[in-house]
Amino acid sequence: MKSEQKPSKAMNITLWTAQVILAATFFWAAYMKLAQPAEQLATMWPWTKNNEMLVTLSGIADLLAAIGLILPGMFRMLPQLTIYACIGILALMAAAIIFHVNRGEASQIGINIFVAVLAVFVVWGRLRKAVIERK
């Protein structure tokens, strides 16, 4: 039987910090993909050239991830959506790693691995250590 244990304040703060870092990263990525001109993006990210639909879809996914990391827990409404957002982030990072490796850009996957590790930490913490209870 599972004992009822109050989550530590430090763990909750650490998880929220990880969530905010992830959300900021995904808000930035969404802004870049959805608000910047295609020509400007292509100078920074060559893969975006002639891939406007991919850029738009990944921008929308980034925006949804950022929202899912913060709002459900903040308002305590459907907090499990944060877990689902992190699982989506893991799928996105796996796809990004495969994409970069296939393009010969394996040296660029460090950020993808870091983001994936943070997402795994949030899933673990929100499922096991500092569950956000629904209102």
C-alpha positions as a printed NumPy array, in Angstrom:
array([[  0.   ,   0.   ,   0.   ],
       [  1.308,   3.422,  -0.929],
       [  1.918,   5.716,   2.01 ],
       [  0.656,   9.258,   1.805],
       [  3.733,  11.434,   1.85 ],
       [  3.801,  15.166,   1.324],
       [  6.173,  16.084,  -1.512],
       [  9.212,  18.058,  -0.487],
       [  9.155,  21.748,  -1.239],
       [ 12.642,  21.507,  -2.781],
       [ 11.532,  18.778,  -5.212],
       [  8.47 ,  20.784,  -6.224],
       [ 10.611,  23.883,  -6.829],
       [ 13.138,  21.844,  -8.815],
       [ 10.378,  20.342, -10.967],
       [  8.801,  23.744, -11.588],
       [ 12.227,  25.092, -12.535],
       [ 12.686,  22.265, -15.046],
       [  9.197,  22.895, -16.418],
       [  9.855,  26.63 , -16.822],
       [ 13.187,  25.97 , -18.571],
       [ 11.501,  23.537, -20.936],
       [  8.545,  25.87 , -21.524],
       [ 10.842,  28.82 , -22.266],
       [ 12.79 ,  26.676, -24.716],
       [  9.626,  25.601, -26.511],
       [  8.074,  29.092, -26.512],
       [ 11.285,  30.371, -28.105],
       [ 11.243,  27.586, -30.706],
       [  7.563,  28.225, -31.457],
       [  8.185,  31.941, -31.867],
       [ 11.115,  31.31 , -34.196],
       [  9.166,  28.857, -36.356],
       [  5.834,  30.675, -36.428],
       [  6.791,  34.375, -36.419],
       [ 10.104,  34.644, -38.259],
       [ 10.282,  35.012, -42.044],
       [ 11.212,  31.777, -43.85 ],
       [ 14.3  ,  33.374, -45.413],
       [ 15.639,  34.382, -42.004],
       [ 15.006,  30.917, -40.58 ],
       [ 16.765,  29.26 , -43.508],
       [ 19.971,  31.154, -42.71 ],
       [ 19.942,  29.762, -39.175],
       [ 18.335,  26.369, -39.801],
       [ 19.009,  25.167, -43.363],
       [ 16.477,  22.34 , -43.034],
       [ 13.632,  24.87 , -42.966],
       [ 14.182,  25.869, -46.583],
       [ 11.418,  24.355, -48.727],
       [  9.862,  22.708, -45.643],
       [  7.289,  25.333, -44.675],
       [  4.665,  22.787, -43.605],
       [  7.167,  20.974, -41.375],
       [  8.25 ,  24.289, -39.845],
       [  4.648,  25.289, -39.131],
       [  3.672,  21.897, -37.687],
       [  6.74 ,  21.73 , -35.47 ],
       [  6.106,  25.323, -34.35 ],
       [  2.572,  24.403, -33.322],
       [  3.865,  21.304, -31.502],
       [  6.43 ,  23.47 , -29.701],
       [  3.747,  25.95 , -28.636],
       [  1.446,  23.192, -27.353],
       [  4.342,  21.639, -25.422],
       [  5.156,  24.958, -23.757],
       [  1.538,  25.54 , -22.781],
       [  1.147,  21.967, -21.528],
       [  4.188,  22.294, -19.294],
       [  2.876,  25.295, -17.362],
       [ -0.858,  25.938, -17.488],
       [ -2.288,  22.602, -16.238],
       [ -0.125,  22.648, -13.113],
       [ -0.511,  26.362, -12.517],
       [ -4.297,  26.178, -12.556],
       [ -4.474,  22.621, -11.173],
       [ -6.852,  21.686, -13.96 ],
       [ -5.999,  18.394, -15.661],
       [ -2.439,  18.407, -14.294],
       [ -1.786,  15.058, -16.011],
       [ -1.577,  17.06 , -19.245],
       [  1.908,  18.097, -18.121],
       [  2.914,  14.422, -18.196],
       [  1.439,  14.076, -21.691],
       [  3.257,  17.217, -22.832],
       [  6.538,  15.714, -21.624],
       [  5.826,  12.444, -23.406],
       [  5.171,  14.45 , -26.564],
       [  8.457,  16.275, -26.001],
       [ 10.245,  12.93 , -25.739],
       [  8.732,  11.825, -29.057],
       [  9.697,  15.16 , -30.624],
       [ 13.27 ,  14.907, -29.312],
       [ 13.603,  11.322, -30.583],
       [ 12.427,  12.496, -34.016],
       [ 14.816,  15.466, -33.895],
       [ 17.757,  13.222, -32.997],
       [ 16.96 ,  10.847, -35.858],
       [ 16.508,  13.814, -38.209],
       [ 19.862,  15.36 , -37.286],
       [ 21.768,  12.065, -37.4  ],
       [ 20.308,  11.293, -40.854],
       [ 21.473,  14.717, -42.059],
       [ 24.998,  14.135, -40.735],
       [ 24.455,  16.627, -37.909],
       [ 25.05 ,  14.294, -34.961],
       [ 27.158,  16.971, -33.272],
       [ 23.996,  19.055, -32.855],
       [ 21.932,  16.581, -30.822],
       [ 23.251,  17.649, -27.421],
       [ 20.377,  20.071, -26.854],
       [ 17.887,  17.376, -27.889],
       [ 19.366,  14.979, -25.348],
       [ 19.348,  17.663, -22.617],
       [ 15.692,  18.505, -23.318],
       [ 14.765,  14.809, -23.315],
       [ 16.502,  14.267, -19.965],
       [ 14.65 ,  17.251, -18.455],
       [ 11.342,  15.902, -19.801],
       [ 12.032,  12.456, -18.29 ],
       [ 12.856,  14.137, -14.969],
       [  9.537,  16.043, -15.022],
       [  7.569,  12.882, -15.841],
       [  9.293,  10.959, -13.05 ],
       [  8.889,  13.787, -10.553],
       [  5.272,  14.582, -11.344],
       [  4.295,  10.908, -11.274],
       [  6.299,   9.863,  -8.202],
       [  7.698,  12.696,  -6.096],
       [  5.568,  15.839,  -6.355],
       [  2.24 ,  15.04 ,  -7.931],
       [  0.103,  18.083,  -8.608],
       [ -3.355,  17.376,  -7.293],
       [ -6.408,  18.49 ,  -9.194],
       [ -8.557,  21.245,  -7.677]])
